[in-house]
Short mmCIF file of C-alpha atoms in Angstrom, two decimals:
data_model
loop_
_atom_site.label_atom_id
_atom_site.label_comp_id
_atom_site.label_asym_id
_atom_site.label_seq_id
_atom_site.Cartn_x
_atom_site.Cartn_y
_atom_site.Cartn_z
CA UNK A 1 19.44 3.50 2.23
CA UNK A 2 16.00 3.47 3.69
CA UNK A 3 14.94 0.62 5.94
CA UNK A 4 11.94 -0.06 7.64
CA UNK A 5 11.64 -2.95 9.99
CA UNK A 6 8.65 -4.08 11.49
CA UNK A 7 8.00 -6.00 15.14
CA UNK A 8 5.72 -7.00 17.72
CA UNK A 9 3.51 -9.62 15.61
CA UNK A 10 2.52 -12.70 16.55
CA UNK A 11 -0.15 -15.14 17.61
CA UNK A 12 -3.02 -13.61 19.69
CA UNK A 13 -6.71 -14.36 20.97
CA UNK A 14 -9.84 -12.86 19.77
CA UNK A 15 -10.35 -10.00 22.14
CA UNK A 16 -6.39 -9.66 22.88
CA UNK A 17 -4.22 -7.10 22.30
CA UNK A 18 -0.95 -6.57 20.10
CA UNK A 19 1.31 -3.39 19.57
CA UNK A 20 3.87 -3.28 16.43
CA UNK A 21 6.54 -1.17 15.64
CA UNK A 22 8.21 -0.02 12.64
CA UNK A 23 12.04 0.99 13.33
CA UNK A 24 12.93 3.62 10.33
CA UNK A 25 16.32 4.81 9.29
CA UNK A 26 17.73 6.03 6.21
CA UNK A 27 15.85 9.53 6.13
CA UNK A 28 14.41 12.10 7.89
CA UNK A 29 11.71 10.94 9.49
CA UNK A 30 9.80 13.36 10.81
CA UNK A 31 9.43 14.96 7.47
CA UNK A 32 6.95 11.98 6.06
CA UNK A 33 3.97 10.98 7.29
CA UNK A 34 3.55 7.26 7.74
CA UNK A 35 1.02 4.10 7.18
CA UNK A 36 0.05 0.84 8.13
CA UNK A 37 -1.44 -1.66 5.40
CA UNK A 38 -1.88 -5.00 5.73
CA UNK A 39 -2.81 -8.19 3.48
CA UNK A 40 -4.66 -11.02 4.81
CA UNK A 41 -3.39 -14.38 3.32
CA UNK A 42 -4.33 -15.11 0.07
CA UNK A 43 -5.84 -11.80 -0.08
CA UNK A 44 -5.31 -7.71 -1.50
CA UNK A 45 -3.67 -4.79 -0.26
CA UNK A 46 -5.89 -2.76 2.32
CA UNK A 47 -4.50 0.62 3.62
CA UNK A 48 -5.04 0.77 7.69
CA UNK A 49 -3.91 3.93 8.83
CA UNK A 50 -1.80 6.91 8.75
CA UNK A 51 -0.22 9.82 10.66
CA UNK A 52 1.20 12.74 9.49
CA UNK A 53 4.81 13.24 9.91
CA UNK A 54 4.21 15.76 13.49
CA UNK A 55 2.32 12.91 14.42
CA UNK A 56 -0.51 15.38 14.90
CA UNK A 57 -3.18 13.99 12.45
CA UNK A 58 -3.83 10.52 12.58
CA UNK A 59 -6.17 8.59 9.64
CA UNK A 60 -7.96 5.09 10.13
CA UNK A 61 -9.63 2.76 7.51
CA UNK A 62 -13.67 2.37 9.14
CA UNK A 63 -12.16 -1.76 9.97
CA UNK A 64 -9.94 -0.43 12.83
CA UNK A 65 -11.48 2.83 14.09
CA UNK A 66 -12.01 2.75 17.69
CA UNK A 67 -9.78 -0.25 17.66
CA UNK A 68 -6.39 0.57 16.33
CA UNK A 69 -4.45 3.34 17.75
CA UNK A 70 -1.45 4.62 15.25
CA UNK A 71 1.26 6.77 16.70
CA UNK A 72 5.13 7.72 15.94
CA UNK A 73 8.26 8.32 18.48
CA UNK A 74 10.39 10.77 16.16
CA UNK A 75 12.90 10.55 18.55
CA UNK A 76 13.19 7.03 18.17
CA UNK A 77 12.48 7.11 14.36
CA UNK A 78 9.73 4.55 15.26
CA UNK A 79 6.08 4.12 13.94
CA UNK A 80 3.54 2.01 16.14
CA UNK A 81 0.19 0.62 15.76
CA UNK A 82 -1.70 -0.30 18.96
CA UNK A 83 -4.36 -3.23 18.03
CA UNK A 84 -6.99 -3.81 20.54
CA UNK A 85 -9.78 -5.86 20.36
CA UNK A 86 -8.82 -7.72 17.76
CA UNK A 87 -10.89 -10.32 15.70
CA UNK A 88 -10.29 -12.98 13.63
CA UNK A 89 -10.32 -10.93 10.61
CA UNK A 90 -7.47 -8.73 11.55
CA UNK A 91 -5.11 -11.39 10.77
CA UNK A 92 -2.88 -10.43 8.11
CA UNK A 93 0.63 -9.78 7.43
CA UNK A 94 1.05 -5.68 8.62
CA UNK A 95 3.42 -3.43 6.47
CA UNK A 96 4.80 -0.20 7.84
CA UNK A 97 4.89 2.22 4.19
CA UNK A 98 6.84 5.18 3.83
CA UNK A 99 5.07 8.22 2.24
CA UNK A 100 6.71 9.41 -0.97
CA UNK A 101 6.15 13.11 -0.95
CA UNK A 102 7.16 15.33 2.28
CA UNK A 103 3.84 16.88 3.22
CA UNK A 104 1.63 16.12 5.96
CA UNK A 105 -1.24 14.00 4.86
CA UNK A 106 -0.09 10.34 3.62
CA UNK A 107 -0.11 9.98 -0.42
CA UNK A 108 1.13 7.00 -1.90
CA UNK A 109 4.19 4.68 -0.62
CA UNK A 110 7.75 4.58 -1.99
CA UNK A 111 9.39 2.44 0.71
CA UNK A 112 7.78 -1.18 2.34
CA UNK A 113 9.05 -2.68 5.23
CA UNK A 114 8.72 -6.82 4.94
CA UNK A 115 5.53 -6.94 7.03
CA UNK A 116 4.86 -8.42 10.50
CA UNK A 117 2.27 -11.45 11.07
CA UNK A 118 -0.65 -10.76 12.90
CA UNK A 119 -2.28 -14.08 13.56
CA UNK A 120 -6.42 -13.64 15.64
CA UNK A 121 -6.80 -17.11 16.49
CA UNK A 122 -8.32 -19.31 19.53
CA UNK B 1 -15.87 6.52 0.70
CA UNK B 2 -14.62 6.30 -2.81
CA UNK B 3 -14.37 2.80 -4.02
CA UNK B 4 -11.34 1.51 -6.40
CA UNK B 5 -12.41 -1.10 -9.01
CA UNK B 6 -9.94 -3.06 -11.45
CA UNK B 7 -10.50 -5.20 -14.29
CA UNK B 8 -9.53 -7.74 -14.76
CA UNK B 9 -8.90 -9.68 -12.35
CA UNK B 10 -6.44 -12.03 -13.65
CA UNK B 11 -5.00 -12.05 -17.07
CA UNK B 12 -2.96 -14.55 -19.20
CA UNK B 13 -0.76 -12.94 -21.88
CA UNK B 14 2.07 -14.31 -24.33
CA UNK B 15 5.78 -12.92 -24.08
CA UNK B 16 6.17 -9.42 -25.59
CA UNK B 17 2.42 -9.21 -25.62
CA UNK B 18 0.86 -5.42 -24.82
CA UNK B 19 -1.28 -5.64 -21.39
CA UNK B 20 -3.96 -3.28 -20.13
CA UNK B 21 -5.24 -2.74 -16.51
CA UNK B 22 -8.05 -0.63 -15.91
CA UNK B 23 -8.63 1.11 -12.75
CA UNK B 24 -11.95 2.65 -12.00
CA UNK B 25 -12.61 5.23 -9.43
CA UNK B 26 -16.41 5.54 -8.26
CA UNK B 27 -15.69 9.57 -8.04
CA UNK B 28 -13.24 11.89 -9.34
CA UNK B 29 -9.85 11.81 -8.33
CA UNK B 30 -7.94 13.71 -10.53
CA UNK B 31 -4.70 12.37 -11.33
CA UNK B 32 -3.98 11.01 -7.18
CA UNK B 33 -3.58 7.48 -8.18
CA UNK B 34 -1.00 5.19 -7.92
CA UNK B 35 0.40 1.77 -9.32
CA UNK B 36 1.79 -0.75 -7.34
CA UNK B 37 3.82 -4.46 -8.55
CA UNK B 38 3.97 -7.30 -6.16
CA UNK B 39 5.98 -10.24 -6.88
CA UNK B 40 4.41 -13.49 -5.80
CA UNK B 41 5.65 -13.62 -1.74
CA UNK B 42 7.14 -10.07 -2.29
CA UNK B 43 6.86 -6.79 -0.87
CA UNK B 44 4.77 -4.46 -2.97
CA UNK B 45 6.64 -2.13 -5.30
CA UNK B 46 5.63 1.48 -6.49
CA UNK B 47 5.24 1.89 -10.12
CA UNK B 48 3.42 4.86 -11.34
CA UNK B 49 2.24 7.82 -9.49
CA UNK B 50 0.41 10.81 -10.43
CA UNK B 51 -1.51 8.43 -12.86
CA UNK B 52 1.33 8.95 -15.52
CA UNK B 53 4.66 9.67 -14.04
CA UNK B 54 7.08 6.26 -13.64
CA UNK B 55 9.04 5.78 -10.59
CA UNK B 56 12.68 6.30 -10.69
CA UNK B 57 14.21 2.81 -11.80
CA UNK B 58 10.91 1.19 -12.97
CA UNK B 59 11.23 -0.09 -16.72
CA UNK B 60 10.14 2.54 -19.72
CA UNK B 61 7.72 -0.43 -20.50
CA UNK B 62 5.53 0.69 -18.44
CA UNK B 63 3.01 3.31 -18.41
CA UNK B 64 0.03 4.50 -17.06
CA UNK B 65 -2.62 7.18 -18.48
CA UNK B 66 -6.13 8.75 -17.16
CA UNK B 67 -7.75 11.10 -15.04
CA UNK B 68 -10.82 12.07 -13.17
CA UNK B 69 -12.36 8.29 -12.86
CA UNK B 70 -10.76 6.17 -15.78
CA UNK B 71 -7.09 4.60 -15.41
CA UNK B 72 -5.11 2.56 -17.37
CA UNK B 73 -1.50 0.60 -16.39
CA UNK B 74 0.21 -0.51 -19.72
CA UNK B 75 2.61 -3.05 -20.03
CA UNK B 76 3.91 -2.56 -23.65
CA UNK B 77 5.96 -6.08 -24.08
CA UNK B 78 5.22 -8.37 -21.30
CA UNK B 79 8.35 -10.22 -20.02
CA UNK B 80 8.47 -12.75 -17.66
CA UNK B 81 9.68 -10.94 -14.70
CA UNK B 82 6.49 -9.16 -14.79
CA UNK B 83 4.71 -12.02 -13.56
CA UNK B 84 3.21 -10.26 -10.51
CA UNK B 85 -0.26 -8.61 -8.93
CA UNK B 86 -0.65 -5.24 -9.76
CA UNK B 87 -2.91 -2.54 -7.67
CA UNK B 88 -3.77 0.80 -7.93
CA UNK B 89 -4.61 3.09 -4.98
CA UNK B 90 -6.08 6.58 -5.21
CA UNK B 91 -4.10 8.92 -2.40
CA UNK B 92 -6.44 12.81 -3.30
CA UNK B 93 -8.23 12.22 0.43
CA UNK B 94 -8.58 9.34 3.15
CA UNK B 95 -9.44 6.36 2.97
CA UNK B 96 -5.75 5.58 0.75
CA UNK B 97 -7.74 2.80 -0.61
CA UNK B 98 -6.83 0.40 -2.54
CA UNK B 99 -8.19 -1.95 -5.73
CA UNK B 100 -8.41 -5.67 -5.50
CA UNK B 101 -5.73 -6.31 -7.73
CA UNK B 102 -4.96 -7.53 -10.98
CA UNK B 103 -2.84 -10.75 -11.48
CA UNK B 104 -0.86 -10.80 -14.24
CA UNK B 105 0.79 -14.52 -15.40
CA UNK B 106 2.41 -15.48 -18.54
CA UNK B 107 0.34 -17.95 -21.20
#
């Protein structure tokens, strides 16, 4: 059974700093590249970033570039996404999303973890 | 970037009723687009991908149709379960954006 299970959200400062992870079992890992989406409260469904399952391409939305820094530990069968910077308008509830197809460029998502909350707040 | 835009936004529909959600794609995508159900306080579900072809487990009533910049998501008897927001999200090159979302409630 796949599983994805997010950490590392919480309440943080304009300016601060978080770093989630996304623990992943229940398939081979290293075969499927990986994303990050997140939905502010109230709000849609915006894709963040992804990385291919080598971890050697990396993709960000133009809201996070220079900011967020995605990365994967295939050894640990664990996706991260470094947040610096971060503004009031990053806060949202962060999914880690499986890819569906085995191939190196993300696609479209057949697995969701339950999200981690990202609060930007003074 | 290519921008994803749905219609409606929200719709109201009877019981068994058929229900239509367009997607609109401000280029050519092919058929790299993907439907998505989330459940009010849910994690989102996959539908549909390749425009047309249902996910493994997802219920024959629905369907989804069109290519290049036009695309549909039918539900062919709307039951109450499918009370939900529903979002497509093209996946042919990066950004994997997605549309705002349709919410679909029962009348």
């Amino acid at each position: 059974e796949v599983q994805l299970v997010e950490s590392g959200g919480g309440l943080v400062q304009p300016g601060g700093s978080l770093r989630l992870s996304c623990e992943a079992s229940g398939f081979t890992f290293s075969s499927y590249a990986m994303s990050w989406v997140r939905q502010a409260p109230g709000k849609g469904l915006e894709w963040v970033s992804g990385i291919s399952g080598s971890g050697g391409s990396t993709y960000y939305a133009d809201s996070v570039k220079g900011r967020f820094t995605i990365s994967r530990d295939n050894s640990k069968n664990t996706l991260y996404l470094q947040m610096n910077s971060l503004r009031a308008e990053d806060t949202a509830l962060y999914y880690c999303a499986k890819d569906a197809i085995r191939g190196v460029i993300p696609s479209y998502f057949d697995y969701w973890g339950q999200g981690s909350l990202v609060t930007v707040s003074s | 970037d290519i921008q994803m835009t749905q219609s409606p936004s929200s719709l109201s529909a009877s019981v068994g009723d058929r229900v239509t959600i367009t997607c609109r794609a401000s280029q050519d995508i092919s058929n790299y687009l993907a439907w998505y159900q989330q459940k009010p306080g849910k994690v989102p579900k996959l539908l549909i991908y390749a425009a047309s072809t249902l996910q493994s487990g997802v219920p024959s009533r629905f369907s989804g149709s069109g290519s290049g910049t036009d695309f549909t998501l039918t539900i062919s008897s709307l039951q109450p379960e499918d009370v939900a927001t529903y979002y497509c999200q093209k996946y042919n090159i990066a950004p994997w954006t997605f549309g705002q979302g349709t919410k679909v409630e029962i009348k």
